[in-house]
Tab-separated table of C-alpha atoms in Angstrom:
chain	number	residue	atom	x	y	z
A	1	UNK	CA	-43.508	-10.793	-6.011
A	2	UNK	CA	-43.269	-15.011	-5.958
A	3	UNK	CA	-41.673	-16.007	-3.104
A	4	UNK	CA	-39.419	-19.102	-4.905
A	5	UNK	CA	-38.025	-19.672	-8.358
A	6	UNK	CA	-37.401	-23.033	-9.710
A	7	UNK	CA	-33.799	-22.834	-11.254
A	8	UNK	CA	-32.799	-26.446	-13.045
A	9	UNK	CA	-35.615	-28.334	-10.780
A	10	UNK	CA	-34.361	-26.879	-7.900
A	11	UNK	CA	-36.735	-24.463	-5.591
A	12	UNK	CA	-34.773	-21.506	-4.559
A	13	UNK	CA	-36.400	-18.851	-2.266
A	14	UNK	CA	-36.036	-15.385	-3.416
A	15	UNK	CA	-36.438	-13.513	-0.339
A	16	UNK	CA	-33.988	-12.215	2.323
A	17	UNK	CA	-32.934	-14.291	5.165
A	18	UNK	CA	-33.191	-11.967	8.281
A	19	UNK	CA	-33.398	-12.914	12.247
A	20	UNK	CA	-34.632	-17.014	11.096
A	21	UNK	CA	-37.194	-15.957	8.745
A	22	UNK	CA	-37.671	-14.956	4.922
A	23	UNK	CA	-38.511	-11.210	4.680
A	24	UNK	CA	-39.813	-10.065	1.247
A	25	UNK	CA	-39.072	-6.280	-0.012
A	26	UNK	CA	-41.128	-4.123	-1.745
A	27	UNK	CA	-39.209	-3.857	-4.698
A	28	UNK	CA	-37.225	-6.453	-6.967
A	29	UNK	CA	-34.194	-6.669	-9.303
A	30	UNK	CA	-34.002	-9.151	-12.351
A	31	UNK	CA	-31.302	-11.894	-12.108
A	32	UNK	CA	-30.247	-13.383	-15.368
A	33	UNK	CA	-28.295	-16.288	-16.603
A	34	UNK	CA	-25.395	-15.656	-18.459
A	35	UNK	CA	-25.437	-18.924	-20.324
A	36	UNK	CA	-28.309	-17.510	-22.703
A	37	UNK	CA	-29.162	-13.869	-21.499
A	38	UNK	CA	-32.753	-15.434	-20.124
A	39	UNK	CA	-34.098	-14.129	-16.995
A	40	UNK	CA	-33.862	-16.557	-14.111
A	41	UNK	CA	-36.303	-14.800	-11.539
A	42	UNK	CA	-37.087	-11.311	-9.444
A	43	UNK	CA	-34.993	-11.200	-6.288
A	44	UNK	CA	-36.125	-9.221	-3.495
A	45	UNK	CA	-34.053	-5.755	-3.618
A	46	UNK	CA	-33.032	-4.685	-0.091
A	47	UNK	CA	-32.334	-1.172	1.058
A	48	UNK	CA	-31.435	0.736	4.373
A	49	UNK	CA	-34.823	-0.941	5.950
A	50	UNK	CA	-33.362	-4.438	5.413
A	51	UNK	CA	-29.948	-3.523	6.230
A	52	UNK	CA	-31.150	-2.157	9.535
A	53	UNK	CA	-33.313	-5.392	10.356
A	54	UNK	CA	-30.420	-7.809	9.579
A	55	UNK	CA	-28.036	-5.955	11.654
A	56	UNK	CA	-30.543	-5.551	14.467
A	57	UNK	CA	-30.924	-9.705	14.115
A	58	UNK	CA	-27.121	-10.116	13.997
A	59	UNK	CA	-26.920	-8.036	17.287
A	60	UNK	CA	-29.688	-9.667	18.880
A	61	UNK	CA	-28.359	-13.087	18.097
A	62	UNK	CA	-24.650	-11.981	19.283
A	63	UNK	CA	-24.623	-12.791	22.951
A	64	UNK	CA	-25.959	-16.292	22.675
A	65	UNK	CA	-23.761	-17.250	19.747
A	66	UNK	CA	-20.694	-15.849	21.553
A	67	UNK	CA	-21.550	-17.615	24.477
A	68	UNK	CA	-21.753	-20.926	22.555
A	69	UNK	CA	-19.278	-23.406	23.825
A	70	UNK	CA	-16.159	-23.984	20.816
A	71	UNK	CA	-17.233	-27.462	20.459
A	72	UNK	CA	-20.954	-26.663	19.936
A	73	UNK	CA	-20.073	-23.978	17.189
A	74	UNK	CA	-17.715	-26.677	15.443
A	75	UNK	CA	-20.472	-29.651	15.689
A	76	UNK	CA	-23.062	-26.917	13.845
A	77	UNK	CA	-20.561	-25.685	11.011
A	78	UNK	CA	-19.988	-29.277	10.388
A	79	UNK	CA	-23.486	-30.078	10.259
A	80	UNK	CA	-23.666	-27.334	7.577
A	81	UNK	CA	-20.850	-28.933	5.863
A	82	UNK	CA	-22.633	-32.074	5.749
A	83	UNK	CA	-25.746	-30.330	4.335
A	84	UNK	CA	-23.419	-28.812	1.633
A	85	UNK	CA	-22.326	-32.263	0.878
A	86	UNK	CA	-25.937	-33.295	0.506
A	87	UNK	CA	-27.014	-30.712	-1.702
A	88	UNK	CA	-24.044	-30.599	-3.723
A	89	UNK	CA	-25.723	-31.020	-7.482
A	90	UNK	CA	-28.526	-28.508	-6.589
A	91	UNK	CA	-25.780	-26.033	-5.484
A	92	UNK	CA	-23.501	-26.836	-8.554
A	93	UNK	CA	-26.651	-26.326	-11.071
A	94	UNK	CA	-28.036	-23.591	-9.646
A	95	UNK	CA	-24.696	-21.666	-9.262
A	96	UNK	CA	-23.703	-22.450	-12.847
A	97	UNK	CA	-27.161	-21.121	-14.439
A	98	UNK	CA	-26.342	-18.141	-12.353
A	99	UNK	CA	-23.113	-16.873	-12.847
A	100	UNK	CA	-22.104	-18.993	-15.972
A	101	UNK	CA	-18.750	-21.143	-14.196
A	102	UNK	CA	-18.530	-24.833	-15.497
A	103	UNK	CA	-20.748	-27.442	-14.052
A	104	UNK	CA	-18.128	-29.898	-13.793
A	105	UNK	CA	-15.755	-27.627	-11.685
A	106	UNK	CA	-18.866	-26.892	-9.362
A	107	UNK	CA	-19.223	-30.397	-8.994
A	108	UNK	CA	-15.595	-31.707	-8.454
A	109	UNK	CA	-13.744	-28.758	-7.028
A	110	UNK	CA	-15.997	-25.661	-5.843
A	111	UNK	CA	-18.718	-27.535	-4.003
A	112	UNK	CA	-16.613	-29.836	-2.077
A	113	UNK	CA	-14.431	-26.672	-1.344
A	114	UNK	CA	-17.918	-24.828	0.333
A	115	UNK	CA	-17.916	-27.734	2.516
A	116	UNK	CA	-14.527	-27.988	3.388
A	117	UNK	CA	-14.419	-24.372	4.425
A	118	UNK	CA	-16.727	-25.138	7.007
A	119	UNK	CA	-15.212	-28.589	8.096
A	120	UNK	CA	-11.620	-26.568	8.339
A	121	UNK	CA	-12.624	-23.521	10.353
A	122	UNK	CA	-14.698	-25.555	12.641
A	123	UNK	CA	-11.512	-28.064	13.579
A	124	UNK	CA	-9.278	-25.160	13.574
A	125	UNK	CA	-11.300	-23.133	16.441
A	126	UNK	CA	-11.133	-26.547	18.646
A	127	UNK	CA	-6.792	-26.074	17.854
A	128	UNK	CA	-7.044	-22.361	18.191
A	129	UNK	CA	-4.703	-21.563	21.089
A	130	UNK	CA	-1.466	-19.201	22.018
A	131	UNK	CA	0.836	-20.742	24.823
A	132	UNK	CA	0.949	-19.245	28.041
A	133	UNK	CA	4.161	-17.113	29.066
A	134	UNK	CA	5.462	-15.475	31.772
A	135	UNK	CA	6.926	-11.479	32.643
A	136	UNK	CA	8.366	-11.374	35.451
A	137	UNK	CA	6.383	-14.101	37.219
A	138	UNK	CA	3.176	-13.020	35.734
A	139	UNK	CA	1.214	-15.046	33.392
A	140	UNK	CA	0.232	-13.856	30.096
A	141	UNK	CA	-2.932	-15.647	28.732
A	142	UNK	CA	-3.823	-14.744	24.756
A	143	UNK	CA	-7.352	-15.168	23.965
A	144	UNK	CA	-9.784	-14.806	20.950
A	145	UNK	CA	-12.773	-12.791	21.787
A	146	UNK	CA	-15.681	-12.749	19.502
A	147	UNK	CA	-15.928	-9.166	17.762
A	148	UNK	CA	-19.742	-8.483	16.815
A	149	UNK	CA	-21.727	-8.501	14.107
A	150	UNK	CA	-19.706	-8.788	10.680
A	151	UNK	CA	-21.105	-7.421	7.061
A	152	UNK	CA	-19.396	-9.767	4.615
A	153	UNK	CA	-19.509	-8.682	0.898
A	154	UNK	CA	-18.922	-11.249	-1.640
A	155	UNK	CA	-18.352	-11.491	-5.194
A	156	UNK	CA	-19.963	-12.887	-8.487
A	157	UNK	CA	-17.226	-15.014	-9.748
A	158	UNK	CA	-17.301	-17.698	-7.131
A	159	UNK	CA	-20.482	-16.859	-5.341
A	160	UNK	CA	-20.720	-19.567	-2.610
A	161	UNK	CA	-17.117	-20.651	-2.471
A	162	UNK	CA	-15.949	-17.271	-1.609
A	163	UNK	CA	-18.646	-16.403	0.634
A	164	UNK	CA	-18.091	-19.312	2.910
A	165	UNK	CA	-14.480	-18.466	2.893
A	166	UNK	CA	-15.541	-15.679	4.944
A	167	UNK	CA	-18.580	-17.043	6.670
A	168	UNK	CA	-17.230	-20.174	8.097
A	169	UNK	CA	-14.346	-18.617	10.044
A	170	UNK	CA	-16.801	-15.620	11.243
A	171	UNK	CA	-19.123	-17.839	12.561
A	172	UNK	CA	-16.595	-20.209	13.894
A	173	UNK	CA	-15.176	-17.088	15.920
A	174	UNK	CA	-18.445	-16.594	17.582
A	175	UNK	CA	-19.736	-13.844	15.676
A	176	UNK	CA	-22.847	-13.062	13.225
A	177	UNK	CA	-23.083	-12.235	10.323
A	178	UNK	CA	-24.937	-10.494	7.632
A	179	UNK	CA	-24.049	-11.785	3.949
A	180	UNK	CA	-24.505	-9.614	0.799
A	181	UNK	CA	-23.888	-11.825	-2.002
A	182	UNK	CA	-23.312	-9.884	-5.411
A	183	UNK	CA	-26.730	-9.276	-7.616
A	184	UNK	CA	-25.466	-10.565	-10.495
A	185	UNK	CA	-25.248	-14.068	-8.396
A	186	UNK	CA	-27.252	-14.180	-5.344
A	187	UNK	CA	-28.839	-17.703	-5.866
A	188	UNK	CA	-26.543	-19.987	-3.394
A	189	UNK	CA	-26.656	-17.380	-0.911
A	190	UNK	CA	-30.078	-17.679	-0.486
A	191	UNK	CA	-29.708	-22.082	-0.246
A	192	UNK	CA	-26.699	-21.362	2.373
A	193	UNK	CA	-29.251	-19.824	4.335
A	194	UNK	CA	-31.751	-22.614	3.771
A	195	UNK	CA	-29.023	-25.208	4.659
A	196	UNK	CA	-27.886	-23.491	7.866
A	197	UNK	CA	-31.085	-23.222	9.523
A	198	UNK	CA	-31.669	-27.080	8.671
A	199	UNK	CA	-27.963	-27.393	10.438
A	200	UNK	CA	-29.187	-25.933	13.428
A	201	UNK	CA	-27.797	-22.543	13.470
A	202	UNK	CA	-29.771	-20.234	15.634
A	203	UNK	CA	-31.876	-17.469	14.140
A	204	UNK	CA	-30.016	-13.977	13.364
A	205	UNK	CA	-26.518	-15.703	13.786
A	206	UNK	CA	-26.764	-16.061	9.419
A	207	UNK	CA	-28.400	-13.210	7.702
A	208	UNK	CA	-28.855	-13.198	3.953
A	209	UNK	CA	-29.620	-10.111	2.122
A	210	UNK	CA	-30.042	-9.106	-1.567
A	211	UNK	CA	-29.423	-5.825	-3.673
A	212	UNK	CA	-27.374	-3.233	-5.012
A	213	UNK	CA	-24.595	-1.972	-3.227
A	214	UNK	CA	-25.592	1.775	-3.605
A	215	UNK	CA	-28.966	1.247	-1.888
A	216	UNK	CA	-27.980	-1.838	0.993
A	217	UNK	CA	-24.356	-1.981	0.712
A	218	UNK	CA	-23.969	1.612	2.093
A	219	UNK	CA	-26.459	0.844	4.797
A	220	UNK	CA	-24.342	-1.972	5.909
A	221	UNK	CA	-21.228	-0.590	5.889
A	222	UNK	CA	-21.888	2.487	7.969
A	223	UNK	CA	-23.971	0.908	10.468
A	224	UNK	CA	-22.516	1.523	13.726
A	225	UNK	CA	-23.321	-1.798	15.331
A	226	UNK	CA	-21.069	-3.598	12.891
A	227	UNK	CA	-17.702	-4.726	13.857
A	228	UNK	CA	-15.908	-6.024	11.465
A	229	UNK	CA	-16.092	-5.780	7.161
A	230	UNK	CA	-14.804	-7.943	4.887
A	231	UNK	CA	-15.118	-7.491	0.961
A	232	UNK	CA	-13.768	-9.037	-2.362
A	233	UNK	CA	-14.131	-7.215	-4.889
A	234	UNK	CA	-12.970	-4.074	-7.245
A	235	UNK	CA	-10.929	-1.025	-5.778
A	236	UNK	CA	-13.369	1.818	-6.328
A	237	UNK	CA	-15.712	-0.317	-4.449
A	238	UNK	CA	-13.413	-1.226	-1.844
A	239	UNK	CA	-12.734	2.988	-1.291
A	240	UNK	CA	-16.439	3.638	-0.941
A	241	UNK	CA	-16.544	0.951	1.728
A	242	UNK	CA	-13.553	1.984	3.276
A	243	UNK	CA	-14.718	5.468	3.165
A	244	UNK	CA	-18.469	4.450	4.840
A	245	UNK	CA	-16.314	2.167	7.400
A	246	UNK	CA	-14.392	5.138	8.660
A	247	UNK	CA	-16.848	7.059	10.718
A	248	UNK	CA	-16.913	4.109	12.909
A	249	UNK	CA	-13.476	2.978	12.502
A	250	UNK	CA	-14.781	-0.415	11.658
A	251	UNK	CA	-12.004	-2.761	10.709
A	252	UNK	CA	-11.986	-3.918	7.335
A	253	UNK	CA	-10.593	-6.930	5.556
A	254	UNK	CA	-10.020	-6.078	1.419
A	255	UNK	CA	-9.549	-8.586	-1.210
A	256	UNK	CA	-9.454	-6.565	-4.608
A	257	UNK	CA	-7.965	-8.222	-7.706
A	258	UNK	CA	-4.950	-7.959	-8.965
A	259	UNK	CA	-2.931	-8.058	-12.438
A	260	UNK	CA	-0.589	-10.893	-11.655
A	261	UNK	CA	2.255	-11.928	-13.993
A	262	UNK	CA	3.378	-15.589	-14.719
A	263	UNK	CA	7.126	-15.704	-15.661
A	264	UNK	CA	9.031	-18.071	-17.780
A	265	UNK	CA	12.231	-18.321	-17.585
A	266	UNK	CA	14.349	-20.225	-20.731
A	267	UNK	CA	15.158	-22.841	-18.550
A	268	UNK	CA	11.534	-24.122	-17.742
A	269	UNK	CA	9.944	-26.937	-18.676
A	270	UNK	CA	8.024	-25.411	-21.691
A	271	UNK	CA	5.174	-27.846	-21.446
A	272	UNK	CA	4.170	-27.124	-18.193
A	273	UNK	CA	4.998	-23.144	-18.420
A	274	UNK	CA	2.441	-23.589	-21.554
A	275	UNK	CA	-0.050	-25.443	-19.369
A	276	UNK	CA	0.064	-22.990	-16.641
A	277	UNK	CA	-0.674	-19.831	-19.069
A	278	UNK	CA	-3.377	-21.876	-20.615
A	279	UNK	CA	-4.874	-22.382	-17.187
A	280	UNK	CA	-5.584	-18.379	-16.991
A	281	UNK	CA	-8.555	-18.868	-18.558
A	282	UNK	CA	-10.206	-20.952	-16.001
A	283	UNK	CA	-13.532	-19.477	-15.332
A	284	UNK	CA	-13.498	-17.351	-18.461
A	285	UNK	CA	-10.857	-15.543	-17.054
A	286	UNK	CA	-12.743	-14.411	-13.985
A	287	UNK	CA	-10.454	-15.212	-11.782
A	288	UNK	CA	-9.047	-12.689	-9.267
A	289	UNK	CA	-5.477	-14.799	-8.655
A	290	UNK	CA	-5.243	-14.990	-12.862
A	291	UNK	CA	-1.872	-14.302	-13.969
A	292	UNK	CA	-2.982	-12.447	-16.973
A	293	UNK	CA	0.624	-11.090	-17.875
A	294	UNK	CA	2.942	-13.827	-19.667
A	295	UNK	CA	6.639	-12.780	-19.179
A	296	UNK	CA	8.698	-15.137	-21.166
A	297	UNK	CA	12.508	-14.767	-21.607
A	298	UNK	CA	13.276	-13.862	-25.204
A	299	UNK	CA	15.304	-17.103	-26.249
A	300	UNK	CA	12.182	-19.274	-25.665
A	301	UNK	CA	9.343	-16.827	-26.671
A	302	UNK	CA	9.000	-18.074	-30.175
A	303	UNK	CA	8.600	-21.751	-29.084
A	304	UNK	CA	6.537	-20.416	-25.966
A	305	UNK	CA	4.069	-18.489	-28.152
A	306	UNK	CA	3.783	-21.662	-30.813
A	307	UNK	CA	2.764	-24.230	-27.957
A	308	UNK	CA	0.450	-21.933	-26.342
A	309	UNK	CA	-1.294	-21.023	-29.391
A	310	UNK	CA	-1.536	-24.337	-30.347
A	311	UNK	CA	-3.131	-25.593	-26.656
A	312	UNK	CA	-5.175	-22.546	-26.156
A	313	UNK	CA	-6.792	-22.920	-29.847
A	314	UNK	CA	-8.064	-26.540	-28.595
A	315	UNK	CA	-9.921	-25.343	-25.940
A	316	UNK	CA	-13.786	-25.668	-26.532
A	317	UNK	CA	-15.930	-22.593	-25.417
A	318	UNK	CA	-20.125	-23.211	-24.963
A	319	UNK	CA	-22.452	-24.111	-22.548
A	320	UNK	CA	-20.838	-24.616	-19.351
A	321	UNK	CA	-23.294	-27.095	-18.278
A	322	UNK	CA	-21.780	-29.594	-20.904
A	323	UNK	CA	-19.191	-31.537	-19.640
A	324	UNK	CA	-16.795	-31.332	-22.597
A	325	UNK	CA	-16.903	-27.322	-22.327
A	326	UNK	CA	-13.451	-25.718	-21.346
A	327	UNK	CA	-14.727	-21.941	-21.122
A	328	UNK	CA	-18.070	-20.507	-20.278
A	329	UNK	CA	-19.413	-17.263	-20.864
A	330	UNK	CA	-18.958	-13.811	-19.004
A	331	UNK	CA	-21.066	-13.062	-16.182
A	332	UNK	CA	-23.031	-10.186	-17.402
A	333	UNK	CA	-23.243	-7.707	-20.662
A	334	UNK	CA	-21.678	-4.873	-18.920
A	335	UNK	CA	-18.688	-7.248	-17.989
A	336	UNK	CA	-18.473	-8.065	-21.746
A	337	UNK	CA	-18.583	-4.524	-22.537
A	338	UNK	CA	-15.710	-3.838	-20.337
A	339	UNK	CA	-13.728	-6.840	-21.765
A	340	UNK	CA	-13.914	-5.947	-25.221
A	341	UNK	CA	-13.235	-2.348	-24.583
A	342	UNK	CA	-10.171	-3.204	-22.970
A	343	UNK	CA	-9.218	-5.247	-26.083
A	344	UNK	CA	-10.028	-3.173	-28.811
A	345	UNK	CA	-8.725	0.284	-27.235
A	346	UNK	CA	-4.965	-2.121	-26.851
A	347	UNK	CA	-5.531	-3.095	-30.798
A	348	UNK	CA	-6.119	0.543	-31.715
A	349	UNK	CA	-2.793	1.434	-29.421
A	350	UNK	CA	-0.674	-1.396	-31.736
A	351	UNK	CA	-1.029	-4.479	-30.015
A	352	UNK	CA	-1.437	-7.604	-31.780
A	353	UNK	CA	-4.091	-10.469	-31.084
A	354	UNK	CA	-2.195	-13.699	-31.536
A	355	UNK	CA	-5.412	-15.556	-30.446
A	356	UNK	CA	-9.026	-14.015	-30.132
A	357	UNK	CA	-9.793	-10.403	-29.883
A	358	UNK	CA	-12.931	-10.184	-30.195
A	359	UNK	CA	-16.932	-11.229	-29.152
A	360	UNK	CA	-18.469	-14.503	-30.122
A	361	UNK	CA	-21.908	-14.552	-29.790
A	362	UNK	CA	-24.025	-13.770	-26.796
A	363	UNK	CA	-21.901	-13.320	-23.752
A	364	UNK	CA	-18.777	-15.172	-24.725
A	365	UNK	CA	-15.705	-13.518	-25.430
A	366	UNK	CA	-13.118	-15.336	-27.334
A	367	UNK	CA	-9.857	-16.432	-25.335
A	368	UNK	CA	-7.602	-13.522	-26.527
A	369	UNK	CA	-3.365	-13.312	-26.276
A	370	UNK	CA	-2.387	-9.862	-26.999
A	371	UNK	CA	1.617	-9.187	-27.931
A	372	UNK	CA	3.154	-5.652	-28.592
A	373	UNK	CA	1.758	-4.257	-25.901
A	374	UNK	CA	3.570	-1.403	-23.756
A	375	UNK	CA	4.658	-1.746	-20.088
A	376	UNK	CA	2.485	1.114	-19.333
A	377	UNK	CA	-0.445	0.737	-21.562
A	378	UNK	CA	-3.708	0.373	-19.970
A	379	UNK	CA	-4.047	-3.544	-21.280
A	380	UNK	CA	-0.842	-4.411	-18.977
A	381	UNK	CA	-1.878	-1.976	-16.099
A	382	UNK	CA	-5.212	-2.475	-15.214
A	383	UNK	CA	-7.355	-5.401	-14.270
A	384	UNK	CA	-9.984	-6.789	-17.402
A	385	UNK	CA	-11.145	-9.873	-15.554
A	386	UNK	CA	-12.041	-11.802	-18.688
A	387	UNK	CA	-10.243	-14.140	-20.945
A	388	UNK	CA	-7.481	-12.205	-22.114
A	389	UNK	CA	-3.636	-12.425	-21.788
A	390	UNK	CA	-0.938	-10.148	-22.816
A	391	UNK	CA	2.434	-11.395	-23.795
A	392	UNK	CA	5.732	-9.617	-22.870
A	393	UNK	CA	9.740	-10.611	-23.095
A	394	UNK	CA	12.325	-10.098	-20.990
A	395	UNK	CA	16.117	-10.674	-20.489
A	396	UNK	CA	17.374	-12.006	-17.372
A	397	UNK	CA	15.989	-11.742	-13.940
A	398	UNK	CA	16.484	-8.365	-13.029
A	399	UNK	CA	13.976	-7.115	-15.997
A	400	UNK	CA	11.669	-9.901	-15.153
A	401	UNK	CA	11.203	-9.030	-11.924
A	402	UNK	CA	11.365	-5.224	-12.798
A	403	UNK	CA	8.311	-6.130	-15.428
A	404	UNK	CA	6.683	-7.947	-13.016
A	405	UNK	CA	6.525	-5.743	-9.789
A	406	UNK	CA	5.676	-2.735	-12.105
A	407	UNK	CA	1.722	-2.291	-11.435
A	408	UNK	CA	-0.375	-1.036	-8.546
A	409	UNK	CA	-1.211	-4.548	-7.632
A	410	UNK	CA	0.172	-6.752	-5.751
A	411	UNK	CA	-2.078	-10.122	-5.465
A	412	UNK	CA	-0.055	-12.973	-7.018
A	413	UNK	CA	2.742	-14.003	-9.306
A	414	UNK	CA	3.882	-17.611	-10.808
A	415	UNK	CA	7.244	-18.173	-11.627
A	416	UNK	CA	8.236	-21.234	-14.267
A	417	UNK	CA	12.009	-22.343	-13.929
A	418	UNK	CA	14.073	-25.302	-13.928
A	419	UNK	CA	16.562	-23.796	-10.992
A	420	UNK	CA	15.832	-24.181	-7.603
A	421	UNK	CA	18.215	-21.360	-6.670
A	422	UNK	CA	16.810	-18.844	-9.258
A	423	UNK	CA	13.550	-19.503	-8.356
A	424	UNK	CA	14.208	-18.449	-4.155
A	425	UNK	CA	15.961	-15.346	-5.707
A	426	UNK	CA	13.091	-14.065	-7.980
A	427	UNK	CA	10.273	-15.039	-5.333
A	428	UNK	CA	12.224	-13.025	-2.873
A	429	UNK	CA	11.962	-10.060	-4.782
A	430	UNK	CA	8.263	-10.315	-5.867
A	431	UNK	CA	5.309	-8.079	-4.638
A	432	UNK	CA	2.929	-10.487	-3.952
A	433	UNK	CA	0.685	-11.909	-1.351
A	434	UNK	CA	1.055	-15.629	-2.973
A	435	UNK	CA	3.938	-17.093	-5.380
A	436	UNK	CA	3.537	-20.386	-7.023
A	437	UNK	CA	6.632	-21.778	-8.383
A	438	UNK	CA	5.844	-24.039	-11.255
A	439	UNK	CA	2.418	-24.619	-10.238
A	440	UNK	CA	-0.857	-22.723	-9.914
A	441	UNK	CA	-3.996	-21.871	-7.637
A	442	UNK	CA	-2.628	-24.494	-4.891
A	443	UNK	CA	-4.445	-23.399	-2.049
A	444	UNK	CA	-4.265	-24.505	1.806
A	445	UNK	CA	-6.610	-22.922	4.170
A	446	UNK	CA	-4.102	-22.899	6.884
A	447	UNK	CA	-1.904	-20.267	4.544
A	448	UNK	CA	-2.322	-16.541	4.614
A	449	UNK	CA	-4.085	-15.005	1.906
A	450	UNK	CA	-4.568	-11.697	1.019
A	451	UNK	CA	-2.587	-8.973	-1.209
A	452	UNK	CA	-0.209	-6.076	-1.440
A	453	UNK	CA	-0.496	-2.861	-2.510
A	454	UNK	CA	-3.969	-2.229	-4.082
A	455	UNK	CA	-4.627	-5.720	-4.210
A	456	UNK	CA	-6.212	-5.355	-0.366
A	457	UNK	CA	-5.606	-5.136	2.979
A	458	UNK	CA	-4.951	-8.057	5.922
A	459	UNK	CA	-4.717	-11.477	5.536
A	460	UNK	CA	-7.286	-14.272	6.260
A	461	UNK	CA	-6.825	-18.273	6.262
A	462	UNK	CA	-6.173	-20.212	9.438
A	463	UNK	CA	-5.440	-18.163	12.456
A	464	UNK	CA	-5.160	-15.111	10.322
A	465	UNK	CA	-8.761	-15.471	9.972
A	466	UNK	CA	-9.640	-15.780	13.352
A	467	UNK	CA	-6.965	-12.557	14.281
A	468	UNK	CA	-9.456	-10.399	12.075
A	469	UNK	CA	-12.769	-11.668	12.930
A	470	UNK	CA	-11.891	-11.645	17.079
A	471	UNK	CA	-10.782	-9.033	19.398
A	472	UNK	CA	-7.340	-10.479	20.813
A	473	UNK	CA	-7.124	-10.092	24.017
A	474	UNK	CA	-3.926	-10.878	26.575
A	475	UNK	CA	-4.675	-11.457	30.593
A	476	UNK	CA	-1.929	-10.574	32.959
A	477	UNK	CA	-2.144	-12.487	36.204
A	478	UNK	CA	-0.018	-11.689	39.258
A	479	UNK	CA	1.423	-14.601	40.989
A	480	UNK	CA	0.401	-13.820	44.444
A	481	UNK	CA	-2.230	-11.870	46.437
A	482	UNK	CA	-4.987	-14.838	45.830
A	483	UNK	CA	-7.519	-15.467	48.997
A	484	UNK	CA	-6.794	-18.852	49.894
A	485	UNK	CA	-9.834	-19.356	52.198
A	486	UNK	CA	-12.044	-17.718	48.853
A	487	UNK	CA	-14.308	-20.919	47.260
């Protein structure tokens, strides 16, 4: 196989990165661009042998990296961030080509967030502390000890940002990493390996392996030398990972998507509420946090729908490399089939498409709003992961909360209201890991992030990330009994 490909003028190595060197595989898989379906290149297709090599490299590198002083680990992570910033344009165009998200978003928001992930956790590491406390004169000292090799399995919808959301705290904590990016969008993970090496990250501390979950993923998640597994993706895959990790009791952090609601009360600023609703089409609806269920109080539903339809219909869908494009393609033909299947079954069951409801040319799906949907219907209960929203009505807070909480998920929720006390009452009753009031997608890395119910297990962000990626130790020291003549 060719060792590298050129993507929009950027050279990307298609081999694995294991133990500080590039490693080829006997087999490959083809990576396609969702923009036009063209083949981008052949990517090394790893299996059990590559998994064993990567975990072995991480295991061998762990003692040295774990013993590296905090300040030096932080310095190297800041150097990685510097490298990301220097290559922002390259990373942006490669990722847009690979996963179809808007180039303007990658330039202005996503890649700067990638660099911020490294800087934030590097800085948080230096302030990570727990005040000593006494128990009957004995001193308790809490410490965060590196856990060991970590396997990080990341999704395709925001490949580098979500990968570094895991990689940065894992490395900051003193762990070594095996990163397995999604096979539909593997390219920027390979570039990250180059950037990390150039920043001085020691060989074996970060390893990147590519391939299918059934071939390399199982070998990684069942490996007895792996001390942590973090996964973002679907519930069925999470169940498989959890079963694989169970034999070794490997701790898991799972972020599994959702079916989040947007509650619009009659006292809300309707222009704001409509803006929030239309924003859910971001990244062609391929966002785990998206509020895909619009719940609107009956007195304003007609006006809300009119304004929403007008604003959503003005969105421009097309090539994500164009500055004026608002919505790009779906990631893969299989995902397009899945989205359309959901919509067509809903229409056959009696739903009405206010807008959209159909495919467009290539891998593009029209922004869709479905109404006349039952609460227990598939389209309301299951995650579509595409530009498809549903609209339901409610009367009063009790019904709004009942509808909002009536799914097996609990990742996020958004509330639009002009009444502060109502916001406090409603948010207290919502089952969600994150609730936004009169805003959406405001994220601070020091806040806990994760889902309830089948939206996930655990929380990451700030100290919560270090709690997961470390073994917490409490050392209790007696006040007396020291040999005063020693030393």
